[in-house]
Coordinates of C-alpha atoms in Angstrom, one line a residue:
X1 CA 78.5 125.9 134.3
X2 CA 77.4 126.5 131.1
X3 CA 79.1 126.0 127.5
X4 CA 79.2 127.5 123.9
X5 CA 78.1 123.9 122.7
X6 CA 75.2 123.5 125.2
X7 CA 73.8 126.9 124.1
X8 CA 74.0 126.3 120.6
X9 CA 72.4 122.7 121.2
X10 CA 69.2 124.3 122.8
X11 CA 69.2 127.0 120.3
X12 CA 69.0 124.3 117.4
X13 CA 66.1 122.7 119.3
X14 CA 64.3 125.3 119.7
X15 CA 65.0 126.0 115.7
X16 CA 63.7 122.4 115.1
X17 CA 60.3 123.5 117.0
X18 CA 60.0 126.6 114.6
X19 CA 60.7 124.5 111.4
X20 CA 58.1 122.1 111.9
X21 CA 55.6 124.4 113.5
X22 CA 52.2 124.7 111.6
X23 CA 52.9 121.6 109.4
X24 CA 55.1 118.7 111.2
X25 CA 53.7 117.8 115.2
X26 CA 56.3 114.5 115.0
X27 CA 59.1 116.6 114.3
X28 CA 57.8 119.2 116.6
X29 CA 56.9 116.4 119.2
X30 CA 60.8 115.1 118.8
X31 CA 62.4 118.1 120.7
X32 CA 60.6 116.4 123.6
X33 CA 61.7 113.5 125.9
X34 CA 59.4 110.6 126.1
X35 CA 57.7 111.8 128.9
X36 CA 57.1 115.1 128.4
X37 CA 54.5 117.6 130.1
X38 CA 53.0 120.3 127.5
X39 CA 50.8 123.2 128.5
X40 CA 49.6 125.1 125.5
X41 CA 48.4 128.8 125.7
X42 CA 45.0 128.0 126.7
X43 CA 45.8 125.7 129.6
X44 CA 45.3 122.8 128.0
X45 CA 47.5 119.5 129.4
X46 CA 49.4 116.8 127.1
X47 CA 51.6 114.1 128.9
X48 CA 54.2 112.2 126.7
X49 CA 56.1 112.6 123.4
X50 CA 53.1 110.8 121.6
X51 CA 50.7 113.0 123.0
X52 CA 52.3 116.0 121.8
X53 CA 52.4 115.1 118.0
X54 CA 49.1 113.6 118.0
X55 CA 47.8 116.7 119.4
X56 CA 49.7 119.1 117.1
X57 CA 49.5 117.2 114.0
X58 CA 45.5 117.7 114.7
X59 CA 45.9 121.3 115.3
X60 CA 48.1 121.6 112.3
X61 CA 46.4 119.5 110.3
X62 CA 43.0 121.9 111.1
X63 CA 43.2 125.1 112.6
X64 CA 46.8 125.7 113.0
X65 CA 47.5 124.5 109.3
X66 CA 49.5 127.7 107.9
X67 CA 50.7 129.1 110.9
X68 CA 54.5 129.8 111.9
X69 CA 56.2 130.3 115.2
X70 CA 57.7 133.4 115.2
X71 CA 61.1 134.5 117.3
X72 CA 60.9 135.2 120.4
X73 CA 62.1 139.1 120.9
X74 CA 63.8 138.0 124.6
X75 CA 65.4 134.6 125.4
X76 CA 67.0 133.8 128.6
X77 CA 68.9 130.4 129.4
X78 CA 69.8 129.7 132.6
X79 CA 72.0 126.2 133.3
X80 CA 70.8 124.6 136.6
X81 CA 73.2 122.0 136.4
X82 CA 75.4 120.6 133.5
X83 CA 72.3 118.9 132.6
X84 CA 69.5 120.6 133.4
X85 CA 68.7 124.4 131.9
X86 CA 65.4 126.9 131.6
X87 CA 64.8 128.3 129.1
X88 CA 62.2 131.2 128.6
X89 CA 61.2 133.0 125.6
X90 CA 59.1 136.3 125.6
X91 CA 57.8 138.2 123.2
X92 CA 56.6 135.4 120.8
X93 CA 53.5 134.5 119.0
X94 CA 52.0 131.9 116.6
X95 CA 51.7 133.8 113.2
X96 CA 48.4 133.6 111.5
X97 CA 48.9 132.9 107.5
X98 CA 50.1 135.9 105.5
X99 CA 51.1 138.0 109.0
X100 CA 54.4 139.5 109.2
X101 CA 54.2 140.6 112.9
X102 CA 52.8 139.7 116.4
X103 CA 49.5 141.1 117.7
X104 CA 49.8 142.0 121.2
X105 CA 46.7 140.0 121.9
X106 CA 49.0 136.9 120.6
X107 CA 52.2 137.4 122.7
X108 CA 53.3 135.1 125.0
X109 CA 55.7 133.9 127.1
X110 CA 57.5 130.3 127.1
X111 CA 58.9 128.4 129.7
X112 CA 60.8 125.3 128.9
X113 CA 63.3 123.2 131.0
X114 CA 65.6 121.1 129.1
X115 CA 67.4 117.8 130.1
X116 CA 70.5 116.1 128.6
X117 CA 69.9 112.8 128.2
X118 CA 72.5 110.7 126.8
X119 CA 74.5 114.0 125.3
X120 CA 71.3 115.3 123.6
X121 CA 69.0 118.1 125.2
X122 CA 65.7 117.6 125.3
X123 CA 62.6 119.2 126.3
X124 CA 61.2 118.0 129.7
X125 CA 58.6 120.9 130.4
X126 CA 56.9 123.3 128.1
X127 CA 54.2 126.1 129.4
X128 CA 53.0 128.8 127.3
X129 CA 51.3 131.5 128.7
X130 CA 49.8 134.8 127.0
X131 CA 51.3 138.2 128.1
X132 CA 49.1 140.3 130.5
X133 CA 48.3 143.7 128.4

């Protein structure tokens, strides 16, 4: 069910969400569809594309400004359907300015399902939870 091309195509998403992390929330916000649901790390809800960036581009803009997105050290895509795939990502954190490495206090775990619309993949879901110590 699943493809070479498909799995590179989420792969460059997600890489698009790393690029813009800590500076870009419309770029960031892109890799979603229109209506989008985002849970961040702390439980907190967004609802839309425009939502997302808004959000982010505050964060980034404040207390986020600086930060990267670091690899995950596990990714796991699963293809539902030829349109439909989850995607999770362990083993990741948001890199403070200047760090090189994860605290384990920062870990967490994403899970994303992904859509193609129109022959792109998108984002449909995105939950972020910490990792239980």
């Amino acid at each position: 069910m699943t493809n070479d091309a498909d799995v590179a195509a989420l792969e460059r998403l997600e890489r698009q969400q790393t690029d813009a992390w800590g500076h870009d929330g419309a770029a960031f916000a892109a890799t979603f569809t229109e209506s989008a649901d985002f849970v961040d790390v702390m439980g907190g809800h967004l609802h839309g594309r425009e939502a997302i960036a808004k959000s982010l581009q505050d964060g980034f803009d404040t207390f986020m400004a600086g930060t990267r997105m670091s690899a995950p050290r596990e990714r796991r895509v699963e293809f539902v359907s030829p349109e439909l795939a989850v995607v999770i990502n362990s083993g990741n954190c948001v890199l403070q300015p200047g760090a090189t490495e994860c605290r384990v206090e920062d870990l967490s775990i994403q899970t994303k399902v992904a859509v193609k619309q129109d022959g792109q993949w998108l984002f449909q879901t995105f939950q972020n939870t910490r990792v239980r110590a």
